[in-house]
C-alpha positions as YAML, in Angstrom:
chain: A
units: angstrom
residues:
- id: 1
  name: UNK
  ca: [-58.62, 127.78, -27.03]
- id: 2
  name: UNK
  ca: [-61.65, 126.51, -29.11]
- id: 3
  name: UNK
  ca: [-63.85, 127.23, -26.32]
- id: 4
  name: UNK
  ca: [-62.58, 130.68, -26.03]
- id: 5
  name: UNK
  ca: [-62.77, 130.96, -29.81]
- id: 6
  name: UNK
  ca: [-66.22, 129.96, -29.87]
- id: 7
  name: UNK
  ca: [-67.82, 132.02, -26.88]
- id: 8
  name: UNK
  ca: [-66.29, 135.00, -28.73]
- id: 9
  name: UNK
  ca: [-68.53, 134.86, -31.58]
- id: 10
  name: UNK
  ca: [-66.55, 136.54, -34.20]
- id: 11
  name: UNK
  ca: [-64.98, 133.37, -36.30]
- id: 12
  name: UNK
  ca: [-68.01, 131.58, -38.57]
- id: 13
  name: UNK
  ca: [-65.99, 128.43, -39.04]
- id: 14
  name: UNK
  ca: [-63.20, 126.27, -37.42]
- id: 15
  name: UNK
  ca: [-61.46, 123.94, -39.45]
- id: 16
  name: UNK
  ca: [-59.64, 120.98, -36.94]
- id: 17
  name: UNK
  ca: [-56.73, 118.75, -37.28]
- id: 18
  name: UNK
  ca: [-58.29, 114.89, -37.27]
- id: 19
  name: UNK
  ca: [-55.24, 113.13, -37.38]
- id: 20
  name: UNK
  ca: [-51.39, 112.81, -38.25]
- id: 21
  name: UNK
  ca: [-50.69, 110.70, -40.65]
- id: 22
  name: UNK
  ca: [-52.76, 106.94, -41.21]
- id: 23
  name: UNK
  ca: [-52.87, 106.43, -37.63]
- id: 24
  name: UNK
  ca: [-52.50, 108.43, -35.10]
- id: 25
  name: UNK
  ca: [-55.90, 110.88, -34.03]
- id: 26
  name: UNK
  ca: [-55.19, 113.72, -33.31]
- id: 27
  name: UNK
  ca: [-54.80, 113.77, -29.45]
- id: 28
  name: UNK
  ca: [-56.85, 117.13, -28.43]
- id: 29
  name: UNK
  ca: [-60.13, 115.97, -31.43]
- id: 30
  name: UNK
  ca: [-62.29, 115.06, -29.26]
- id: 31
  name: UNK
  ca: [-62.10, 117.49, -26.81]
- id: 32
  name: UNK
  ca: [-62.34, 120.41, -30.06]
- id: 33
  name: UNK
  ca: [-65.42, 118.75, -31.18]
- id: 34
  name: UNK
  ca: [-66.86, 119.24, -27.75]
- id: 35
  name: UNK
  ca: [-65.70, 122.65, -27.51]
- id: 36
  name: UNK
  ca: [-65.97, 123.85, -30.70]
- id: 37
  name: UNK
  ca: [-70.75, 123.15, -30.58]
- id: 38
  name: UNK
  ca: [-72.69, 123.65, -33.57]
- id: 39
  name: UNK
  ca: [-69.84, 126.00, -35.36]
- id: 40
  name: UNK
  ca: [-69.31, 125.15, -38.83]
- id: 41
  name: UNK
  ca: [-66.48, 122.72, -39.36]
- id: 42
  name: UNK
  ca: [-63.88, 120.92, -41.51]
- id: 43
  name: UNK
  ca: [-61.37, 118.77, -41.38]
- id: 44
  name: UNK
  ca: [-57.53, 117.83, -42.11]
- id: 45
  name: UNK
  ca: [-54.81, 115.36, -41.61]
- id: 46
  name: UNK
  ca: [-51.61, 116.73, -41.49]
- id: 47
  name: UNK
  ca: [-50.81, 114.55, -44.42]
- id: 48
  name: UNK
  ca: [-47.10, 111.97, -44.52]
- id: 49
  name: UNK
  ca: [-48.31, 109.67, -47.46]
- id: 50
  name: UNK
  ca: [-45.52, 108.79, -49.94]
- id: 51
  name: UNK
  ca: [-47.58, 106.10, -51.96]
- id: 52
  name: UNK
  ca: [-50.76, 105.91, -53.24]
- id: 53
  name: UNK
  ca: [-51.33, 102.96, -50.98]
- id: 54
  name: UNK
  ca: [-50.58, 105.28, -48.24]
- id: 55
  name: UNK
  ca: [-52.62, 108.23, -49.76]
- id: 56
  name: UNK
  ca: [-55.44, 105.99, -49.53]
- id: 57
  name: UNK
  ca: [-55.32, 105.09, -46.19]
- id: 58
  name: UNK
  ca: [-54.83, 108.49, -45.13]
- id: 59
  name: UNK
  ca: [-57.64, 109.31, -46.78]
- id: 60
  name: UNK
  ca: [-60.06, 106.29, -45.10]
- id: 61
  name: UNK
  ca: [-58.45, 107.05, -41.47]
- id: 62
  name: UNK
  ca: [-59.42, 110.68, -41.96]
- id: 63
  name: UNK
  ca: [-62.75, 109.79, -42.76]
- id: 64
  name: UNK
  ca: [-63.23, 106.81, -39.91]
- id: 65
  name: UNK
  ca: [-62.10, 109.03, -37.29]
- id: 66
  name: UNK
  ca: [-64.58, 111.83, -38.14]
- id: 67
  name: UNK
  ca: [-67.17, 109.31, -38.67]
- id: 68
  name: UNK
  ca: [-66.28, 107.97, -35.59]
- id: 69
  name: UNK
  ca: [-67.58, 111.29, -33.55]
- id: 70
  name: UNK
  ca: [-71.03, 110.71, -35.48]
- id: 71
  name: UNK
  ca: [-70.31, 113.34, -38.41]
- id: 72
  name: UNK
  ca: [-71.56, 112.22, -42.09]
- id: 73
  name: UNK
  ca: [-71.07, 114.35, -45.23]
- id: 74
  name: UNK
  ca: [-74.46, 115.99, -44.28]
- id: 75
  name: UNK
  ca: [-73.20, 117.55, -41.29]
- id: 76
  name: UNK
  ca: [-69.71, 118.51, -42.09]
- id: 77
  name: UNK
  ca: [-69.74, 122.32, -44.09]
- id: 78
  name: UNK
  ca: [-65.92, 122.73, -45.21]
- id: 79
  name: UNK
  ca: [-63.94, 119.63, -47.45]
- id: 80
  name: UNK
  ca: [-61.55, 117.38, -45.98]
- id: 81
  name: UNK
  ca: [-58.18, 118.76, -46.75]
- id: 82
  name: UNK
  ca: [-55.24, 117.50, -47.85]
- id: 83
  name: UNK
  ca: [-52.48, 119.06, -46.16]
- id: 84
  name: UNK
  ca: [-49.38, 117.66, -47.43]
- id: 85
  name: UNK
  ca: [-46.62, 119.98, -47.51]
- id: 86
  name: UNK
  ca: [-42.73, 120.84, -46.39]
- id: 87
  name: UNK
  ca: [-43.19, 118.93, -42.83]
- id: 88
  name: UNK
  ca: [-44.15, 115.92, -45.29]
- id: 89
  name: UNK
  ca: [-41.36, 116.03, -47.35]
- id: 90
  name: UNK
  ca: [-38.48, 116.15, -44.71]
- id: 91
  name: UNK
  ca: [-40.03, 113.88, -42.90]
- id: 92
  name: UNK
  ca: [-40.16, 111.58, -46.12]
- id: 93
  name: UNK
  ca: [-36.52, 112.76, -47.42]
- id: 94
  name: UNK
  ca: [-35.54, 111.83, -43.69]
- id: 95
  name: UNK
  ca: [-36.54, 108.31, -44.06]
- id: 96
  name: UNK
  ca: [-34.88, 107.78, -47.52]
- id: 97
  name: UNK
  ca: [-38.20, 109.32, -49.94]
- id: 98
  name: UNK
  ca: [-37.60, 111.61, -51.89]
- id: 99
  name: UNK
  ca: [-40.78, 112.66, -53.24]
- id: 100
  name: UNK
  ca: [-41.26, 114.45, -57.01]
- id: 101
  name: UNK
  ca: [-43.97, 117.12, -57.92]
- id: 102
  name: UNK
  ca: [-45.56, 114.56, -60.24]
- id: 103
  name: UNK
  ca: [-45.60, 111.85, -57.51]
- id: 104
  name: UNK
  ca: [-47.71, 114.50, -55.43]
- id: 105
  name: UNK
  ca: [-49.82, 114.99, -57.53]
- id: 106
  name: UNK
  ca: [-50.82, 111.73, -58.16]
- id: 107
  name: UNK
  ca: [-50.85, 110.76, -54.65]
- id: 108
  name: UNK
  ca: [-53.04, 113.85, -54.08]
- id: 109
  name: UNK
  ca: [-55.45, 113.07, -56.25]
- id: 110
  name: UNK
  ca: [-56.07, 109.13, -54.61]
- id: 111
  name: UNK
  ca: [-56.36, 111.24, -51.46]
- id: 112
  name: UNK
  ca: [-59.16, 113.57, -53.01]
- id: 113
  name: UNK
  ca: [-60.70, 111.17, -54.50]
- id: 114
  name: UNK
  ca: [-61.16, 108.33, -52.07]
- id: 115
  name: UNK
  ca: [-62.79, 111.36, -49.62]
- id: 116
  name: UNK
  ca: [-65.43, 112.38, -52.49]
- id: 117
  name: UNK
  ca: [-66.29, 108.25, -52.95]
- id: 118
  name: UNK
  ca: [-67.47, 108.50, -49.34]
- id: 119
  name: UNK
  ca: [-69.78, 111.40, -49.54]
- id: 120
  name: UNK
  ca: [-67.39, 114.42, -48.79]
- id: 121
  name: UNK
  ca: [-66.23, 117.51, -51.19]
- id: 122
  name: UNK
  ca: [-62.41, 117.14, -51.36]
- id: 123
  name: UNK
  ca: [-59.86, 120.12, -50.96]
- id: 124
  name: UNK
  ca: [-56.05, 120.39, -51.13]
- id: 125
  name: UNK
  ca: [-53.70, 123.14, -48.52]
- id: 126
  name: UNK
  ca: [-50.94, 124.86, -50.68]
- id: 127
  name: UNK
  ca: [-48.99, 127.80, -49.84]
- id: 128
  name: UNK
  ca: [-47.30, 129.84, -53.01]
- id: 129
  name: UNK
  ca: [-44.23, 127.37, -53.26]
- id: 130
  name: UNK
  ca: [-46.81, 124.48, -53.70]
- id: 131
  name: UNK
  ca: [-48.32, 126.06, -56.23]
- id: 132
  name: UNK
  ca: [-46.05, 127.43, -58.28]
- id: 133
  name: UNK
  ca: [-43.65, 124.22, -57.67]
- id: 134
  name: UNK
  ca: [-45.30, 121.30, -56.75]
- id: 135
  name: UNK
  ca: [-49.00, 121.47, -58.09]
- id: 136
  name: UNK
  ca: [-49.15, 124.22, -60.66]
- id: 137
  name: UNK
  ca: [-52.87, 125.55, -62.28]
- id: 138
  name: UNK
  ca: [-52.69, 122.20, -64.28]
- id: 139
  name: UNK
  ca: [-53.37, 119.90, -61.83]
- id: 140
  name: UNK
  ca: [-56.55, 121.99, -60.31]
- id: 141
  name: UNK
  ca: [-57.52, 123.19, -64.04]
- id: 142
  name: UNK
  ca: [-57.77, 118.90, -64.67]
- id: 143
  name: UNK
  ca: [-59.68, 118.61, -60.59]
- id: 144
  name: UNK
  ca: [-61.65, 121.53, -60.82]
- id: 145
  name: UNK
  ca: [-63.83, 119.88, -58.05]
- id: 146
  name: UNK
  ca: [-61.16, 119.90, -55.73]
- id: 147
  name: UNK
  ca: [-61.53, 122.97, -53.17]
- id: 148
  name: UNK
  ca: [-58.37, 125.31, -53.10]
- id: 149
  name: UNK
  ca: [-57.14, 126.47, -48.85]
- id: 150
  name: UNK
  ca: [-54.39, 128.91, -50.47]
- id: 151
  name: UNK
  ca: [-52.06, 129.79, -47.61]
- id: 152
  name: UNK
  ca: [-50.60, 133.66, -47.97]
- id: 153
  name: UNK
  ca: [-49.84, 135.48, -45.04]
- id: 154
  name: UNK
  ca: [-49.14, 139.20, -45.92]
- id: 155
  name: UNK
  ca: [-51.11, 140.49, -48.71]
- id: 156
  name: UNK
  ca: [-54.26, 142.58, -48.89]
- id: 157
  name: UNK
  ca: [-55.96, 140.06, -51.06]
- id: 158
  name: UNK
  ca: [-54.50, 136.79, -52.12]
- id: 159
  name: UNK
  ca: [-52.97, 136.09, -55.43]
- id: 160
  name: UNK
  ca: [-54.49, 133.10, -56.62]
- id: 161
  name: UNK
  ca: [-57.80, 132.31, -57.23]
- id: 162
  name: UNK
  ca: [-59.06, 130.61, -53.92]
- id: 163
  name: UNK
  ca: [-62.12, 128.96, -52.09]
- id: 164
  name: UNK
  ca: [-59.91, 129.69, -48.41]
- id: 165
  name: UNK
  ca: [-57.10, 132.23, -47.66]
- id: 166
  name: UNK
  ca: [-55.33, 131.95, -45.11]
- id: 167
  name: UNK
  ca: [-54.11, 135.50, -44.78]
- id: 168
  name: UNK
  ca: [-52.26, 135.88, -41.37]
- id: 169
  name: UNK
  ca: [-50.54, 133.72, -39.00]
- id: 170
  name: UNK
  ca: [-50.30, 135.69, -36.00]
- id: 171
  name: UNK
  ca: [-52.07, 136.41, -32.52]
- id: 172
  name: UNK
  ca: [-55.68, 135.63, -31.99]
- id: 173
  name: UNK
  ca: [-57.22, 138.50, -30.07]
- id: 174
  name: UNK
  ca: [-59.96, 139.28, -32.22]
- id: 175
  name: UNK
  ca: [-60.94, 135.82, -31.84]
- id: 176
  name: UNK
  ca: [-60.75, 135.60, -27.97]
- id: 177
  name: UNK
  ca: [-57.45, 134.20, -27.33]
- id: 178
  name: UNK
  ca: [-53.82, 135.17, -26.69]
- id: 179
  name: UNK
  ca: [-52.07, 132.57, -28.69]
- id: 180
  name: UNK
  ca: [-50.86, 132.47, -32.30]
- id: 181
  name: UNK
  ca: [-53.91, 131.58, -34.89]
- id: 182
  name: UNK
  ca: [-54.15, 130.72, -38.65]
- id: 183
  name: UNK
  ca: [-56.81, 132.78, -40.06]
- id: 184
  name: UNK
  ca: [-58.87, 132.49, -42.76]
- id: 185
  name: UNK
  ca: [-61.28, 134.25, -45.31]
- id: 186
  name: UNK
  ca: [-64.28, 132.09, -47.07]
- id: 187
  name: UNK
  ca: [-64.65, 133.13, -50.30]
- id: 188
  name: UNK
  ca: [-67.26, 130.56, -51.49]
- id: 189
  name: UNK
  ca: [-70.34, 129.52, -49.89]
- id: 190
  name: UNK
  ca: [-70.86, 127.11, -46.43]
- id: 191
  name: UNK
  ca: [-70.88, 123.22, -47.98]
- id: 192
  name: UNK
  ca: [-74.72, 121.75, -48.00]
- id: 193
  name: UNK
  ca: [-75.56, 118.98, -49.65]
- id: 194
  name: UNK
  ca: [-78.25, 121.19, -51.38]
- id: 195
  name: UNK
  ca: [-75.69, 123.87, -52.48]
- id: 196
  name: UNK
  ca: [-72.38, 121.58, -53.45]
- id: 197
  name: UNK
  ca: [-73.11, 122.23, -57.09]
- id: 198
  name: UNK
  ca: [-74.08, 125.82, -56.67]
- id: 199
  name: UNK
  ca: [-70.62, 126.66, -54.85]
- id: 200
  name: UNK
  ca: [-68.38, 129.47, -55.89]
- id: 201
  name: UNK
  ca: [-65.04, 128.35, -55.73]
- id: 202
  name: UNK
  ca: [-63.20, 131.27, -57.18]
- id: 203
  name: UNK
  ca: [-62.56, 134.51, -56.12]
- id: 204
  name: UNK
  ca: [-63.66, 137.20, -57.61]
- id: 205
  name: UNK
  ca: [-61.42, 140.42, -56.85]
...
């Protein structure tokens, strides 16, 4: 599928699953890193922490096992994502965790910033729930560093201020393939090292 994405030349960016969790890689990385060539990339865990130990170590597996295929913070162009969301918390309520809003947040934030103390811009996934009940303007108004991926299928333009909308979840045939595909707008600029401070992280409508 990344292949097909790729040789089809209309998406500028791809942005891959690494891992699940603190320890498991993702099992079909390395073969997206071959496929995907010189497109510009980012990365995500899908994201099970329920302790800021474990937020930690998310955060340094993430990192290790992109650092392990030879990328550094100079040659990866979207922030490393925390993706935390309601997959997480069943999976922790399941397991007897029952995780707050505040909690969240503060795990969130050891995530974000262990990724920026190695060299990478930091970003968080939300859809409208998480933001209007879990994270809230506060807690990006206090990070404003921290990269917003604002998931919001449906709407002509997305309701929140955003550096990435995802704006449909459907099939992929403008992009070259048959299956379902998350797709997604970049409002602000590619990541270089040269432009990090110059990035526009909000969109203007």
């Amino acid at each position: 599928i990344v292949a097909k994405i790729r040789e089809n030349g209309k998406a500028k960016f791809a942005i891959l699953r690494a891992c699940v969790g603190s320890s498991s890689e993702d099992e079909n990385l390395a073969q997206y890193i071959k496929d995907i060539g010189d497109m510009k990339i980012g990365f995500f865990p899908a994201s099970y922490f329920n302790s800021l130990t474990d937020a930690s170590a998310e955060a340094k597996y993430l990192v290790d096992t992109i650092e392990k295929y030879g990328f550094t913070p100079d040659t990866v162009n979207l922030p490393l994502f925390c993706d935390w969301e309601g997959f997480s918390y069943e999976y922790n309520k399941k397991n007897g965790i029952e995780i707050s809003p505040e909690q969240l947040r503060e795990f969130t934030k050891v995530f974000c910033e262990y990724v920026k103390q190695r060299g990478y811009k930091a970003g968080v996934y939300l859809n409208k729930d998480y933001w209007d009940n879990w994270y809230g303007q506060a807690f990006f108004d206090a990070h404003p560093d921290y990269y917003i991926w604002y998931a919001r299928p449906g709407l002509d333009a997305p309701d929140r201020d955003c550096y990435l909308w995802q704006y449909a979840c459907n099939e992929g045939n403008e992009y070259g393939v048959d299956e379902p595909l998350d797709k997604n707008i970049l409002f602000g600029k590619f990541i270089q090292p040269d432009q990090w401070e110059e990035c526009n992280k909000q969109l203007e409508i």
